[in-house]
Short mmCIF file of C-alpha atoms in Angstrom, two decimals:
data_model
loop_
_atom_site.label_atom_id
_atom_site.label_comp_id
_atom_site.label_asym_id
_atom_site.label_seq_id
_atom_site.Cartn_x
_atom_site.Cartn_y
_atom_site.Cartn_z
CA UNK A 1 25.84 89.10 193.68
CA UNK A 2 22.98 90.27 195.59
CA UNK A 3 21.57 93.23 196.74
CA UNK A 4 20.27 93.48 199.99
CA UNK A 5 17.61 96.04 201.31
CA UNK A 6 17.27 96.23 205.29
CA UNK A 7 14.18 98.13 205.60
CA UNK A 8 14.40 102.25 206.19
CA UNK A 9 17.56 101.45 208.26
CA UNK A 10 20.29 100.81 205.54
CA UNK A 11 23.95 101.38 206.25
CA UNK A 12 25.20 104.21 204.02
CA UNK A 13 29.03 102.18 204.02
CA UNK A 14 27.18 99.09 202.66
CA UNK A 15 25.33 100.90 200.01
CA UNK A 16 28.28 103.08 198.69
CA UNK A 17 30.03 99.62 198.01
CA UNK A 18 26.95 97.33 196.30
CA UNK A 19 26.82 100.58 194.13
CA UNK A 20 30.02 100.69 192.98
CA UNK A 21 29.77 96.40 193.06
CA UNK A 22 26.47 97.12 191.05
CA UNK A 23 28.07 99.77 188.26
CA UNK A 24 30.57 96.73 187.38
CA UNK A 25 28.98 93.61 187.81
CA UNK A 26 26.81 91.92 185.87
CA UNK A 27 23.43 90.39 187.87
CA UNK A 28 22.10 88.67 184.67
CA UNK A 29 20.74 85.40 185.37
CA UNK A 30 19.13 82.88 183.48
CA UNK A 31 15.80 82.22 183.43
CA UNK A 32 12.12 82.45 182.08
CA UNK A 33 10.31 85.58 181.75
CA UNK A 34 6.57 85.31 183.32
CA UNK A 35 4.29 87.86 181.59
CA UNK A 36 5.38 87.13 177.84
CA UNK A 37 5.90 83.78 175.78
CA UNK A 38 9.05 81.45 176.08
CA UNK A 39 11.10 81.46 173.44
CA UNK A 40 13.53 78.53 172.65
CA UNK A 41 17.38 79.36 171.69
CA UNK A 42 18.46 77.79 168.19
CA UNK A 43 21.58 75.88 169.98
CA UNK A 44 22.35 73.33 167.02
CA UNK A 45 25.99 72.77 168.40
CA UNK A 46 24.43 72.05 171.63
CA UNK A 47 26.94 74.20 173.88
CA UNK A 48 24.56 76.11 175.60
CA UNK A 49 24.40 79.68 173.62
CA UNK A 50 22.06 80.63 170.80
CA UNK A 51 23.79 79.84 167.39
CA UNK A 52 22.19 83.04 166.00
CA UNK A 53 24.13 85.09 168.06
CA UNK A 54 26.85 83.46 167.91
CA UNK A 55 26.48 83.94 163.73
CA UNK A 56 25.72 87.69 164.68
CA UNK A 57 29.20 88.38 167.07
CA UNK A 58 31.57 85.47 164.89
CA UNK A 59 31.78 83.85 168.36
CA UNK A 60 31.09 80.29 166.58
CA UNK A 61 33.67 77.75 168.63
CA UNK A 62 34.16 80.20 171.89
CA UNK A 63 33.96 78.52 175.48
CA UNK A 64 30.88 79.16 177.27
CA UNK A 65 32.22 79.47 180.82
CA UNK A 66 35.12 81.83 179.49
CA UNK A 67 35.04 85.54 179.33
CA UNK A 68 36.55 86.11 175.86
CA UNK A 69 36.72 90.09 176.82
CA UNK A 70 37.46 89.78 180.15
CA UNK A 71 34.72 92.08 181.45
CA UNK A 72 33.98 90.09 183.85
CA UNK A 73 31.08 88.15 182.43
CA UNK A 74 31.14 84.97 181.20
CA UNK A 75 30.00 84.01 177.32
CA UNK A 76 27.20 82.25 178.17
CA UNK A 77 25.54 84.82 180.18
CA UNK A 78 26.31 87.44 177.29
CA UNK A 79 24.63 84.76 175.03
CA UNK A 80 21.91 85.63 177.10
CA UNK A 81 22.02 88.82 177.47
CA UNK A 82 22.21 89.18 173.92
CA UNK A 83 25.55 91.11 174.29
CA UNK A 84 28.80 91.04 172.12
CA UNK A 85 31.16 88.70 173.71
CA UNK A 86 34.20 90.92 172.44
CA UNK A 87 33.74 94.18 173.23
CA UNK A 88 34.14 95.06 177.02
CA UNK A 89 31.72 97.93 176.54
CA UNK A 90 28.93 95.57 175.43
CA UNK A 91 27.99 94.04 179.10
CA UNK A 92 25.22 93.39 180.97
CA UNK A 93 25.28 95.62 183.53
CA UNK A 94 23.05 97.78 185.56
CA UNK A 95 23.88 101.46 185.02
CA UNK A 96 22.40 102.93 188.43
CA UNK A 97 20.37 101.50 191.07
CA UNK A 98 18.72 103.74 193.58
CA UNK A 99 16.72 103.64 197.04
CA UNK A 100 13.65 106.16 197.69
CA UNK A 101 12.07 105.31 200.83
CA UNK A 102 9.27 102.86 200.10
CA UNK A 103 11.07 102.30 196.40
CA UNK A 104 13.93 100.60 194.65
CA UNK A 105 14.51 100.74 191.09
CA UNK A 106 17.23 99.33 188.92
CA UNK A 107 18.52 101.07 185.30
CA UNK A 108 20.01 99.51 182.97
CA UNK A 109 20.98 99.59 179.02
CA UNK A 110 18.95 97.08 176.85
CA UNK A 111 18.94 94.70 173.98
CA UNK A 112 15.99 94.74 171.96
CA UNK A 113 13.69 91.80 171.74
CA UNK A 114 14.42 90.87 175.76
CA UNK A 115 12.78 90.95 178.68
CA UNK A 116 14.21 92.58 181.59
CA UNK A 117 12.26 91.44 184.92
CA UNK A 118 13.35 92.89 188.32
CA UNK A 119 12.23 90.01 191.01
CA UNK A 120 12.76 90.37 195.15
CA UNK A 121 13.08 87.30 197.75
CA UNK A 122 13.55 87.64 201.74
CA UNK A 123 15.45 84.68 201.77
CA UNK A 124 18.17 83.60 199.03
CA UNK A 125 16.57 80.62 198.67
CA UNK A 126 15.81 78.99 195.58
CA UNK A 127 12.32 79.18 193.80
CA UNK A 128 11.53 82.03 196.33
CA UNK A 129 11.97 84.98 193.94
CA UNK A 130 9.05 87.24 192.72
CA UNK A 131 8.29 89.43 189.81
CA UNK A 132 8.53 92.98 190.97
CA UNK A 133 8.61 94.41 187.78
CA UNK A 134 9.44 93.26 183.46
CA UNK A 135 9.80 95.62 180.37
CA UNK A 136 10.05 94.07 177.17
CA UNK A 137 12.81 96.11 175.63
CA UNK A 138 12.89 97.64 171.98
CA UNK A 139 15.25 99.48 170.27
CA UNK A 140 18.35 101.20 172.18
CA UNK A 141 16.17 101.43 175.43
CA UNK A 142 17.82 102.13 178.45
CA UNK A 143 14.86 100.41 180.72
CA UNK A 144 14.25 101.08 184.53
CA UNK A 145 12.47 98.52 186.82
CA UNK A 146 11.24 99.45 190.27
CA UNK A 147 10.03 97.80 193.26
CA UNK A 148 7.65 98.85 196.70
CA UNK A 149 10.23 98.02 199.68
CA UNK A 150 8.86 97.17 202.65
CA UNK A 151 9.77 97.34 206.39
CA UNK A 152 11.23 93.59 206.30
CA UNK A 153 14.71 93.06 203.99
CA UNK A 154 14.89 92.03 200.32
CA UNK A 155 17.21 90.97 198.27
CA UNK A 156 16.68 91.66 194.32
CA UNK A 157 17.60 90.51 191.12
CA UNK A 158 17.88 90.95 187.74
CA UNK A 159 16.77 88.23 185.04
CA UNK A 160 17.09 88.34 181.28
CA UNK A 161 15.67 86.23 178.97
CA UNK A 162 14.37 85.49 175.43
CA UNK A 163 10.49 86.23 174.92
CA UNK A 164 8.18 85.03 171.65
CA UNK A 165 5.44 87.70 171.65
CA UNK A 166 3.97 86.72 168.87
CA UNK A 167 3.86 82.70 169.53
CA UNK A 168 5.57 81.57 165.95
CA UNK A 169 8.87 79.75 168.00
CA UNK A 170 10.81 82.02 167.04
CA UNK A 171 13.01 84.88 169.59
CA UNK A 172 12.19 88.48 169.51
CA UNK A 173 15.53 89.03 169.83
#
C-alpha cells in the first residue's frame, strides 16, 4: 500500500481512509538501508528469514509467506522487521502519519538495531524511490521520519532493514 500526497490540494475523504489503512497495515518492505553498513541475515536453512530470530521467537519450521498470527503480515516481512511472528501486537506498523503543509512525517514503534528509512517517488515505478529520511533505532524507540512535500504528488514508503555499524558481519539487531 501506498500513500499518495497530491500537493496542498488533498482530499480530506482520501486521507481519513489511508489513515485508518495506515494504523493497520504494515508498509515494511525489504530492502537496503543507504547511510549505514549492510548487514547479511544468518539464513542457514535457506528459507528466506534470519535463523537468529527465528531461535529468538521458536518460529524454527514456520512458512515464510504465511501469517502465523494473522495480523495481517506475513512471516517473512516480520523476519524483517525483527517482530514476533506470534503475537498480533508485535507488527510492523506505522502508529500515525501526518500532513503539515510543506511536511509529511511517519511514526512508528521500533526494533532496536534497524534502520527505519522513509523514501518518496512521483511515479510507482521501480528503482525510482529516494531517501527522505533513516533513524537507526535503539532501544524501545518509537522513531518519526519526515519529509519536505512539494507542489507535485508523492507517494512514500517505509523500508526496514538490517544495518552493521560497526563493519564485523554481523546485524545490529
Amino acid at each position: 500500500m501506498w500513500l499518495c500526497l497530491f500537493g496542498d490540494a488533498m482530499c480530506n475523504c482520501l486521507m481519513k481512509l489511508i489513515g485508518r489503512l495506515l494504523f493497520v497495515t504494515a508498509l515494511f518492505l525489504f530492502m537496503a538501508g543507504a547511510t549505514c553498513l549492510h548487514a547479511q541475515i544468518i539464513d542457514a536453512n535457506g528459507n528466506g528469514m534470519s535463523d537468529i530470530w527465528e531461535l529468538i521467537y521458536g518460529a524454527t519450521g514456520i512458512d515464510p509467506n504465511a501469517d502465523a498470527d494473522l495480523d495481517g503480515v506475513l512471516n517473512r516481512l516480520e523476519s524483517i522487521a525483527g517482530t514476533n511472528p506470534f503475537d498480533s501486537n508485535s507488527v510492523p506498523r506505522i502508529a500515525q502519519s501526518a500532513y503539515f503543509g510543506t511536511q509529511f512525517s511517519v511514526t512508528l514503534q521500533s526494533v532496536s538495531g534497524k534502520s527505519y528509512q522513509l523514501q518518496s517517488s512521483s511515479t510507482l515505478a521501480n528503482g525510482s524511490w529516494n531517501n527522505e529520511g533513516s533513524v537507526l533505532a535503539r532501544t524501545g524507540m518509537v522513531v518519526t521520519i519526515s519529509a519536505p512535500v512539494k507542489g507535485t504528488g508523492k507517494f512514500f514508503r517505509v523500508v526496514v532493514s538490517d544495518v552493521d555499524t560497526d563493519g564485523d558481519g554481523i546485524s545490529d539487531w
